[in-house]
XYZ file of C-alpha atoms in Angstrom:
644
model
C -54.206 -25.773 49.799
C -53.245 -28.882 51.315
C -50.373 -29.078 54.330
C -47.193 -30.022 53.575
C -45.983 -32.695 56.009
C -42.512 -33.653 57.607
C -41.351 -36.970 58.003
C -38.872 -35.823 60.580
C -41.345 -35.439 63.118
C -40.216 -31.880 64.292
C -43.327 -30.094 66.072
C -42.022 -26.754 64.796
C -45.079 -24.355 62.601
C -43.030 -24.018 59.217
C -44.014 -25.697 55.817
C -40.701 -27.244 54.898
C -38.876 -27.888 51.551
C -39.059 -31.246 50.002
C -35.432 -31.316 50.526
C -36.046 -31.532 53.840
C -38.157 -34.624 54.136
C -35.255 -36.907 53.564
C -35.772 -40.153 50.960
C -39.518 -39.392 51.358
C -41.731 -38.714 48.139
C -44.313 -35.500 49.147
C -48.088 -36.229 48.245
C -49.996 -32.910 46.705
C -52.197 -33.504 49.222
C -49.547 -33.631 52.176
C -48.409 -36.684 52.838
C -44.819 -38.493 52.990
C -44.357 -42.312 52.980
C -41.256 -44.123 52.359
C -40.720 -45.032 48.594
C -40.192 -48.706 49.685
C -43.816 -48.500 51.703
C -46.721 -49.758 49.109
C -49.543 -48.921 51.886
C -51.698 -46.203 50.395
C -50.085 -42.671 52.249
C -52.344 -40.882 54.900
C -52.483 -37.310 53.755
C -54.449 -34.143 55.461
C -55.907 -32.103 53.167
C -57.653 -28.439 53.694
C -61.536 -28.180 53.675
C -61.911 -24.036 54.471
C -62.137 -22.383 58.002
C -64.308 -21.420 60.660
C -65.615 -18.046 60.847
C -63.350 -17.549 63.838
C -60.500 -19.292 65.591
C -61.493 -21.786 67.539
C -60.294 -24.700 70.118
C -62.434 -27.383 71.861
C -65.416 -27.343 69.712
C -67.598 -30.700 70.127
C -68.256 -32.362 66.624
C -70.399 -35.006 65.563
C -70.928 -36.640 62.047
C -74.971 -37.398 60.606
C -75.499 -37.883 56.534
C -71.479 -37.125 55.490
C -71.711 -33.876 57.288
C -70.218 -32.308 60.325
C -71.432 -29.919 62.790
C -69.069 -28.339 65.203
C -71.049 -26.491 68.500
C -69.440 -23.891 70.338
C -65.420 -23.847 71.311
C -63.289 -21.338 73.061
C -62.344 -18.380 70.796
C -59.252 -16.263 70.360
C -60.205 -13.902 73.394
C -61.049 -16.770 75.480
C -64.508 -16.665 75.623
C -67.376 -19.409 74.992
C -69.092 -19.582 71.293
C -72.537 -20.623 71.159
C -71.797 -20.845 67.311
C -72.782 -23.682 65.065
C -71.204 -24.498 61.856
C -72.089 -27.597 59.235
C -68.941 -28.768 57.229
C -70.360 -30.565 54.168
C -69.425 -31.130 50.608
C -70.774 -27.819 49.782
C -67.848 -26.061 52.201
C -68.810 -24.859 54.828
C -72.181 -22.966 56.744
C -72.907 -20.924 59.759
C -76.431 -22.044 61.308
C -78.511 -20.921 64.178
C -76.426 -21.016 67.606
C -76.440 -22.905 70.839
C -78.655 -20.835 73.149
C -75.571 -20.908 75.746
C -71.979 -20.408 74.230
C -70.604 -23.457 75.481
C -66.537 -25.210 75.210
C -65.069 -28.423 75.950
C -68.799 -30.490 75.969
C -68.525 -33.356 73.552
C -71.031 -33.947 70.710
C -72.833 -37.229 69.418
C -75.099 -38.554 66.850
C -77.597 -41.269 68.025
C -80.712 -42.537 66.265
C -80.187 -40.225 63.861
C -80.307 -36.972 66.131
C -77.718 -34.911 67.097
C -77.148 -34.175 70.915
C -74.673 -31.802 72.471
C -73.329 -33.212 76.491
C -71.848 -31.268 79.374
C -69.406 -28.164 78.904
C -68.854 -25.393 80.452
C -67.791 -21.476 80.687
C -66.747 -20.446 84.153
C -68.811 -24.184 85.451
C -69.568 -27.361 84.400
C -72.525 -27.963 83.006
C -74.840 -31.492 83.428
C -77.330 -30.738 80.503
C -77.743 -32.504 77.385
C -79.415 -30.861 74.663
C -80.437 -32.490 71.168
C -79.920 -29.878 68.586
C -82.078 -29.684 64.873
C -80.090 -28.520 62.344
C -83.432 -28.346 59.601
C -84.636 -25.159 62.769
C -81.670 -24.631 64.647
C -83.542 -25.423 67.843
C -81.595 -26.798 70.784
C -83.882 -28.598 72.992
C -82.628 -29.972 77.037
C -83.511 -33.175 76.808
C -81.747 -35.394 79.427
C -78.661 -34.661 81.592
C -75.703 -36.324 83.073
C -75.372 -37.544 86.788
C -72.897 -34.539 87.648
C -71.680 -31.611 85.656
C -69.055 -32.465 83.055
C -66.748 -30.412 80.555
C -63.567 -31.810 79.663
C -65.247 -35.025 78.716
C -64.590 -37.612 75.701
C -67.225 -39.642 73.829
C -67.741 -42.876 71.510
C -70.660 -44.784 70.036
C -70.998 -48.010 70.265
C -74.492 -49.581 68.139
C -77.186 -47.468 69.409
C -75.409 -45.678 72.763
C -73.288 -43.636 73.181
C -70.524 -43.771 76.354
C -69.009 -40.505 78.008
C -65.409 -40.562 79.248
C -64.034 -39.079 82.086
C -64.204 -35.250 82.512
C -64.113 -32.571 85.171
C -67.030 -31.924 87.667
C -65.828 -28.267 88.460
C -64.430 -29.939 91.391
C -62.704 -33.121 90.720
C -61.593 -35.565 87.855
C -64.509 -38.004 86.574
C -63.098 -41.600 86.662
C -66.579 -42.767 84.988
C -68.266 -44.032 82.023
C -71.484 -43.197 81.163
C -73.730 -44.728 78.916
C -76.343 -42.279 76.929
C -79.167 -44.036 74.816
C -80.463 -40.562 73.263
C -83.031 -39.934 75.979
C -83.342 -38.840 79.811
C -80.576 -39.415 82.064
C -76.853 -40.783 81.200
C -76.152 -43.658 83.448
C -73.167 -45.209 85.389
C -71.672 -48.010 82.860
C -67.803 -48.510 83.665
C -65.056 -46.946 85.968
C -61.668 -46.003 84.923
C -58.665 -46.663 86.919
C -58.558 -43.016 87.385
C -59.928 -39.637 87.430
C -59.325 -38.419 83.866
C -59.551 -35.491 81.486
C -59.152 -34.712 78.172
C -58.773 -38.258 76.560
C -58.624 -39.401 72.988
C -61.774 -41.874 72.325
C -62.977 -43.762 69.383
C -64.488 -46.860 69.022
C -62.874 -50.053 67.426
C -64.384 -53.752 66.929
C -67.308 -52.627 69.724
C -64.915 -51.447 72.071
C -64.287 -48.215 73.386
C -60.717 -47.618 73.210
C -59.456 -44.634 75.513
C -56.049 -42.955 74.744
C -53.721 -40.802 77.053
C -55.435 -38.097 78.884
C -54.857 -35.785 81.880
C -55.064 -37.025 85.528
C -54.501 -35.628 88.484
C -50.656 -36.212 88.066
C -50.626 -34.752 84.660
C -51.062 -36.190 81.117
C -50.601 -40.472 80.694
C -49.296 -42.572 78.041
C -52.086 -45.281 79.139
C -54.244 -46.614 76.032
C -57.469 -48.730 77.798
C -60.091 -50.779 76.394
C -63.713 -50.258 77.775
C -65.811 -53.755 76.855
C -69.499 -52.055 76.789
C -70.798 -55.631 77.370
C -68.688 -56.389 80.510
C -68.305 -52.887 81.944
C -64.559 -53.599 81.968
C -62.024 -51.429 81.781
C -57.916 -52.660 81.029
C -54.653 -51.091 79.778
C -53.862 -52.983 76.393
C -50.966 -50.463 75.410
C -49.210 -46.907 75.352
C -48.874 -44.356 73.825
C -44.999 -43.640 72.885
C -45.161 -40.432 75.106
C -47.486 -39.177 77.516
C -50.757 -37.371 75.433
C -53.521 -35.211 76.402
C -55.558 -32.549 74.973
C -55.305 -34.844 71.429
C -58.138 -35.693 69.337
C -59.092 -39.043 67.934
C -61.175 -41.127 64.949
C -61.592 -44.469 63.039
C -60.650 -45.066 59.641
C -61.506 -48.825 58.781
C -60.125 -50.624 61.787
C -57.092 -48.277 63.052
C -58.098 -45.506 65.507
C -56.155 -42.300 64.435
C -54.664 -39.671 67.527
C -54.127 -36.004 66.334
C -51.908 -34.143 67.818
C -52.476 -33.327 71.888
C -50.056 -31.698 74.109
C -46.955 -33.743 75.320
C -45.603 -34.301 79.028
C -43.160 -31.398 78.340
C -46.032 -28.927 77.668
C -45.504 -28.552 73.831
C -48.578 -29.362 71.244
C -47.520 -32.548 68.924
C -47.742 -32.698 65.124
C -47.574 -36.104 65.205
C -51.090 -38.293 64.800
C -50.777 -41.608 65.721
C -51.996 -44.719 64.785
C -53.725 -47.642 67.077
C -54.726 -51.194 66.369
C -57.947 -53.358 68.265
C -55.052 -54.464 70.321
C -53.158 -51.685 71.511
C -50.465 -51.379 69.317
C -49.402 -47.877 67.959
C -47.514 -46.908 65.435
C -46.934 -43.202 63.847
C -48.433 -42.269 61.118
C -48.231 -38.943 59.830
C -46.547 -35.545 60.749
C -48.780 -32.809 60.080
C -47.268 -29.471 58.915
C -48.243 -27.429 62.080
C -48.802 -28.719 65.863
C -52.570 -28.484 66.865
C -54.179 -29.800 70.348
C -57.945 -29.361 71.232
C -59.275 -29.471 68.124
C -63.238 -31.406 67.614
C -62.600 -34.587 65.140
C -65.087 -36.208 63.582
C -64.853 -39.464 61.714
C -67.109 -39.994 58.176
C -67.332 -41.872 55.433
C -64.265 -39.859 53.447
C -61.724 -39.899 56.193
C -61.700 -37.593 59.462
C -62.298 -34.229 59.703
C -60.232 -31.921 61.908
C -62.279 -28.917 62.680
C -60.078 -25.942 64.783
C -57.481 -26.260 67.967
C -54.786 -24.664 69.113
C -51.698 -24.178 67.279
C -49.373 -23.610 70.151
C -50.043 -20.223 70.459
C -53.731 -19.201 69.589
C -56.689 -20.761 68.131
C -57.343 -22.076 64.713
C -59.891 -21.949 62.164
C -58.494 -24.410 59.940
C -61.011 -27.543 58.799
C -59.074 -30.294 57.537
C -59.298 -33.600 56.514
C -56.782 -37.033 56.922
C -57.588 -39.977 54.494
C -55.888 -41.893 52.339
C -54.004 -40.649 49.182
C -52.420 -42.635 46.330
C -49.752 -44.934 46.254
C -46.519 -43.155 46.466
C -44.896 -42.059 42.638
C -41.767 -42.501 41.628
C -39.493 -39.406 40.373
C -38.636 -35.948 41.308
C -40.005 -34.082 44.511
C -42.710 -30.730 43.547
C -41.536 -28.191 44.999
C -43.405 -26.922 48.176
C -43.714 -23.876 49.805
C -41.158 -22.610 52.727
C -43.256 -20.145 54.368
C -44.783 -19.914 57.603
C -48.360 -19.555 57.300
C -49.001 -21.115 61.215
C -46.494 -18.615 63.276
C -47.180 -15.710 64.831
C -46.869 -13.155 61.808
C -49.079 -15.977 59.541
C -48.297 -13.381 55.938
C -46.418 -10.435 55.755
C -46.947 -6.511 56.624
C -46.915 -3.699 55.486
C -45.565 -0.722 57.931
C -45.788 2.712 57.614
C -42.474 3.880 59.190
C -43.391 7.164 59.788
C -39.897 8.908 61.177
C -37.744 7.279 58.448
C -40.710 8.567 55.633
C -41.072 5.117 53.985
C -43.442 2.656 53.549
C -41.833 -1.201 54.250
C -43.263 -4.647 53.423
C -41.544 -7.473 55.604
C -42.169 -10.638 55.701
C -42.446 -13.676 58.638
C -38.884 -14.110 57.892
C -37.780 -10.165 58.806
C -36.759 -9.941 55.556
C -37.767 -6.634 53.616
C -39.563 -7.343 50.667
C -41.007 -3.913 48.672
C -40.214 -0.583 49.954
C -41.763 3.100 48.738
C -40.100 5.365 47.635
C -37.502 3.676 45.722
C -34.005 4.923 45.200
C -33.991 7.282 42.407
C -37.478 7.134 41.863
C -37.676 11.061 42.767
C -40.745 10.470 45.095
C -40.362 11.268 48.890
C -43.302 10.888 51.846
C -43.353 13.169 55.042
C -44.770 11.589 57.923
C -46.359 8.732 57.131
C -48.382 8.022 59.853
C -51.064 4.945 58.522
C -51.075 2.672 55.554
C -53.488 0.144 54.205
C -53.917 -1.493 51.075
C -56.802 -1.014 49.220
C -60.051 -3.226 48.631
C -58.399 -4.836 44.908
C -54.922 -4.716 46.492
C -53.525 -2.903 43.549
C -53.023 0.300 45.682
C -51.878 1.611 48.927
C -53.210 4.580 50.757
C -50.940 6.071 53.355
C -51.963 9.555 55.221
C -48.725 12.316 55.655
C -50.227 13.312 59.059
C -48.016 16.716 59.711
C -47.696 16.732 55.534
C -51.608 17.443 55.961
C -52.596 15.427 52.774
C -53.412 11.702 51.779
C -51.919 10.058 48.686
C -52.343 6.729 46.715
C -49.451 4.830 45.549
C -49.708 1.632 43.133
C -48.770 -1.587 44.264
C -46.129 -3.145 43.497
C -44.869 -0.449 41.323
C -44.777 2.410 43.642
C -46.220 4.794 41.798
C -48.081 8.438 42.718
C -51.490 8.318 41.516
C -53.685 10.646 43.563
C -53.576 13.224 46.265
C -55.924 15.144 48.226
C -54.569 17.679 50.311
C -52.476 20.373 49.803
C -48.930 19.478 51.198
C -47.250 21.488 53.889
C -50.590 23.237 53.877
C -53.014 22.919 56.678
C -56.878 24.540 56.260
C -60.690 23.471 56.475
C -62.065 24.720 53.196
C -62.521 22.030 50.404
C -59.379 20.477 49.219
C -57.771 21.196 52.784
C -56.865 18.885 55.840
C -55.690 19.638 58.882
C -53.749 16.669 60.402
C -55.440 13.993 58.596
C -55.306 10.321 60.481
C -56.078 7.013 59.425
C -57.181 7.163 55.252
C -59.122 4.130 54.138
C -60.136 3.584 50.832
C -63.532 1.697 50.779
C -65.298 -0.396 47.445
C -66.444 2.192 45.159
C -63.873 4.554 45.428
C -64.511 6.579 48.350
C -62.082 7.516 50.866
C -62.791 8.044 54.178
C -60.434 10.111 56.862
C -60.525 11.102 60.217
C -59.438 15.060 59.850
C -57.960 15.040 63.534
C -57.824 18.892 64.422
C -60.889 19.915 61.895
C -63.256 17.368 64.224
C -64.815 15.684 61.319
C -65.160 12.241 59.328
C -64.595 12.667 55.860
C -65.935 10.769 52.384
C -64.282 11.884 49.622
C -64.666 10.507 45.930
C -62.068 11.754 43.533
C -61.270 15.096 44.983
C -64.999 15.540 46.181
C -66.469 15.741 49.721
C -69.503 13.303 49.717
C -70.481 13.537 53.526
C -68.953 14.711 56.651
C -69.433 13.807 60.200
C -69.077 16.327 62.495
C -68.170 20.090 61.644
C -64.449 21.987 61.635
C -64.505 24.688 64.500
C -66.901 22.970 66.224
C -64.604 20.242 68.590
C -67.726 18.888 70.624
C -68.099 15.602 71.777
C -72.298 15.281 70.610
C -72.277 12.628 68.364
C -73.771 12.503 65.258
C -73.933 16.393 65.009
C -70.595 17.426 66.547
C -67.002 15.371 67.327
C -64.097 16.196 69.433
C -60.532 16.164 68.176
C -60.184 12.927 66.283
C -57.543 10.038 65.165
C -59.458 6.576 64.025
C -62.457 5.810 61.669
C -62.023 2.591 60.521
C -64.516 1.143 58.340
C -66.035 -2.345 59.438
C -67.291 -4.875 56.421
C -71.031 -4.035 57.584
C -70.680 -0.307 56.248
C -70.315 0.476 59.803
C -67.204 3.194 61.471
C -65.993 3.091 64.275
C -64.114 6.709 65.814
C -62.141 7.375 68.325
C -62.423 10.709 69.863
C -58.891 11.842 71.908
C -60.779 13.852 74.983
C -63.256 11.685 76.822
C -61.804 8.671 75.565
C -64.987 7.943 73.148
C -65.777 5.572 70.682
C -68.798 6.262 68.404
C -69.932 3.513 66.268
C -71.631 5.514 63.031
C -72.894 4.664 60.122
C -71.862 5.621 56.187
C -74.565 7.833 55.937
C -73.821 9.319 59.889
C -76.212 7.731 61.704
C -75.079 7.320 65.295
C -75.211 3.351 66.240
C -73.909 3.939 69.547
C -71.190 4.833 71.721
C -68.853 3.526 74.118
C -66.582 5.230 76.975
C -62.938 3.415 77.056
C -60.803 2.484 80.194
C -57.829 4.036 78.974
C -56.811 7.989 78.283
C -55.594 8.423 75.159
C -57.643 5.551 72.609
C -55.976 4.931 69.075
C -57.448 3.640 66.204
C -60.211 1.028 67.515
C -60.541 -2.491 65.435
C -62.408 -4.950 65.050
C -61.325 -8.785 66.531
C -61.469 -11.978 65.000
C -64.989 -12.458 66.541
C -66.340 -9.053 66.883
C -65.059 -7.161 69.808
C -63.330 -3.696 69.813
C -59.589 -4.088 69.928
C -57.982 -0.433 70.741
C -54.389 1.087 71.527
C -54.114 3.679 74.511
C -51.425 6.064 73.447
C -49.172 6.133 76.555
C -46.422 5.457 78.352
C -46.567 2.735 79.931
C -49.065 1.966 77.444
C -51.172 -0.587 76.524
C -53.924 -2.147 74.907
C -57.112 -3.002 75.263
C -60.341 -5.111 74.061
C -64.231 -4.429 74.592
C -67.085 -6.310 74.615
C -68.816 -4.520 71.488
C -71.840 -5.083 72.994
C -71.824 -3.772 76.457
C -68.376 -1.937 76.137
C -66.662 -3.606 79.297
C -63.386 -4.664 79.215
C -62.195 -8.201 78.451
C -58.492 -8.167 77.950
C -55.955 -5.676 78.712
C -51.980 -5.889 77.960
C -50.052 -2.786 80.412
C -46.752 -4.248 81.295
C -45.509 -1.682 83.866
C -41.732 -2.444 83.213
C -39.087 -4.852 81.193
C -39.105 -5.665 77.579
C -43.214 -6.055 77.245
C -43.418 -2.404 78.009
C -45.214 -0.257 75.021
C -44.503 3.044 74.923
C -47.013 5.723 72.710
C -48.584 2.418 70.748
C -50.795 4.351 68.105
C -52.486 1.036 66.454
C -53.257 -2.675 67.700
C -54.835 -5.446 65.899
C -55.751 -8.656 65.927
C -54.472 -10.741 63.369
C -56.232 -14.276 61.563
C -54.517 -16.619 63.860
C -55.812 -14.380 67.207
C -52.327 -12.427 67.634
C -52.365 -9.326 68.206
C -50.136 -6.810 66.747
C -48.676 -3.306 68.100
C -47.328 -0.412 66.666
C -44.860 0.105 69.274
C -44.489 3.869 68.296
C -41.430 5.546 69.993
C -39.983 1.479 71.167
C -39.026 1.795 67.346
C -40.829 -1.286 66.962
C -44.057 -3.387 65.762
C -44.627 -6.500 68.454
C -46.844 -9.405 67.743
C -48.495 -10.399 71.548
C -49.552 -13.686 72.391
C -52.893 -13.003 74.179
C -53.014 -16.069 76.297
C -49.538 -15.691 77.615
C -49.381 -11.807 77.784
C -45.744 -12.445 75.963
C -44.664 -10.895 72.853
C -43.968 -13.855 70.825
C -42.275 -11.677 67.473
C -41.150 -8.273 66.748
C -39.423 -6.111 64.391
C -37.537 -3.658 64.670
C -35.395 -3.083 67.887
C -36.490 -2.287 71.321
C -35.561 1.636 72.209
C -33.057 1.725 69.255
C -34.243 4.097 66.194
C -32.713 3.282 62.818
C -33.019 2.434 59.268
C -30.655 0.143 58.645
C -32.306 -3.511 57.845
C -34.122 -4.824 61.027
C -34.445 -1.385 62.554
C -37.826 0.986 61.921
C -38.157 4.667 63.263
C -41.058 5.518 64.930
C -43.644 2.972 63.049
C -46.848 4.532 63.521
C -49.469 1.995 61.415
C -49.374 -1.319 59.739
C -51.745 -3.891 57.726
C -51.389 -7.215 57.747
C -50.644 -9.312 53.896
C -51.891 -12.510 53.432
C -49.635 -14.432 51.073
C -50.804 -17.470 48.742
C -49.662 -21.193 48.557
C -45.943 -20.179 46.383
C -45.246 -17.662 49.604
C -45.867 -14.436 47.511
C -47.670 -11.370 48.954
C -51.303 -11.541 48.163
C -53.148 -7.984 48.453
C -56.074 -8.977 46.701
C -57.194 -11.097 50.249
C -56.374 -8.028 52.139
C -59.765 -6.763 52.655
C -61.334 -9.982 53.310
C -59.447 -10.232 56.509
C -60.752 -7.254 57.466
C -63.389 -7.237 59.640
């Protein structure tokens, strides 16, 4: 889909209706220009999504294909990923030997190079990447370790501009020819990081960046022939963390962070003389994106939307001249806010399920008034893989049900309502029922201490056994409350006593066991980059992210007081945009937390106030993220694709 742009210059993330564009005409690809302006319009077109959200990737183009190296993930860890972006789509390649972010990439002599970057420290190494074999070889070095550097190529030489040595802001420009070490080529007026640079007319234009005094508005020109640097213009405001590329004879600066600290949605055009004009306002703000110049326009990779890293890849290019006539309708859905879609909620204390949108409006509910159907203690609720049904475990009713969506018809039940047991057809406090592809249902039969795989009304397999509630996987399990299915066919099981997280295959083979640093582990899930996130069902409660390979805590949220304090959170998950969503059960709300700032940025429900009216919940115990389509309608068929 294309992103609709807003000619008004606002930085909000909403897609605006066409009536908000004043007298401009909206392009199908998202551009807006005055109807009296005959010039071609710069427009943005969505190309696809990275395997995970990333900010600060290093990008370079060769043969019409853009390569994105590394970056910073939603968990704020460096990535070693390499993604090729071409006409046939996006393709993951063999990764770098070392995770890295804030590096630079360049094409020199038909070869790809990755320069500098860092994790906790800055690097000086220069690696040459072979996309055919996925091999990276160390072939040179910078004179000093550098991250946050920018790069532009003139002829057969790439020029590294500024950066951070790990101790100081660099004021140097280095030349690199594709072998050995980079050499000094020029000196900046001051140390500079996160500048936007590109080549115009054989010279390097340097726009904005961060100095020791903060962001700058200066537009500088570096002449490789003489080594001279001079100021040739000014941006409309100080700007840092922007990206840049060239179309024709114009440099375009994309997004960035302003002097006020806000993320910008503007694209600025700079000519070779230093003249600056606004060229485009994007549908949402972005900073720290990788920008590559290609024959068909600029490819913008990932970035940070002011709340979290994003996975979007899009192209800036020229569309057709503006047409006359009525404006086409545009969506008014917030795709890039804290909640980038709709939300299915198990409102347990009210014995109902709701779907709410980002504007907190209820757009679907079950049961409907007059239907004669009821719910009892609907503890969790998830969409089936085809999106046509919703499965919910009625925990204290000891059964599982499926209802059609959106019709709301009861079509399947397993268990005997109100009667607990362990024999075939019976359950004892079922938790987290999921429907898998092929019609199989898995459920954590909590106080029978087993995970059941059910098809129709027949038990296919039991991991653990009723009556044996001891941690000894795969033969027996303690009391359990989570059994999350993973895309690779495995299951994450949470055992309450001992705070164990067990990973099994569907055949019951034990893969590994983790010991979570929580008092009551609840419903482990995978994050967007494959680590484990789980809630601590306690007061004050918390949320932790564990490294899936080592089991060590990578991120923790646990305020002891104030409005951010959680009270018995039962489910935590990571949204596609990297935000963390939590059912804060006894606070009667669903909250979304920005893991970068540890602040709540969205909530449905009222803190500590149970209710049934609009905007209220009563002990919400589960949820499922519901993507929306381009027109803003729920698209449950895509739910399974967003799971990990």
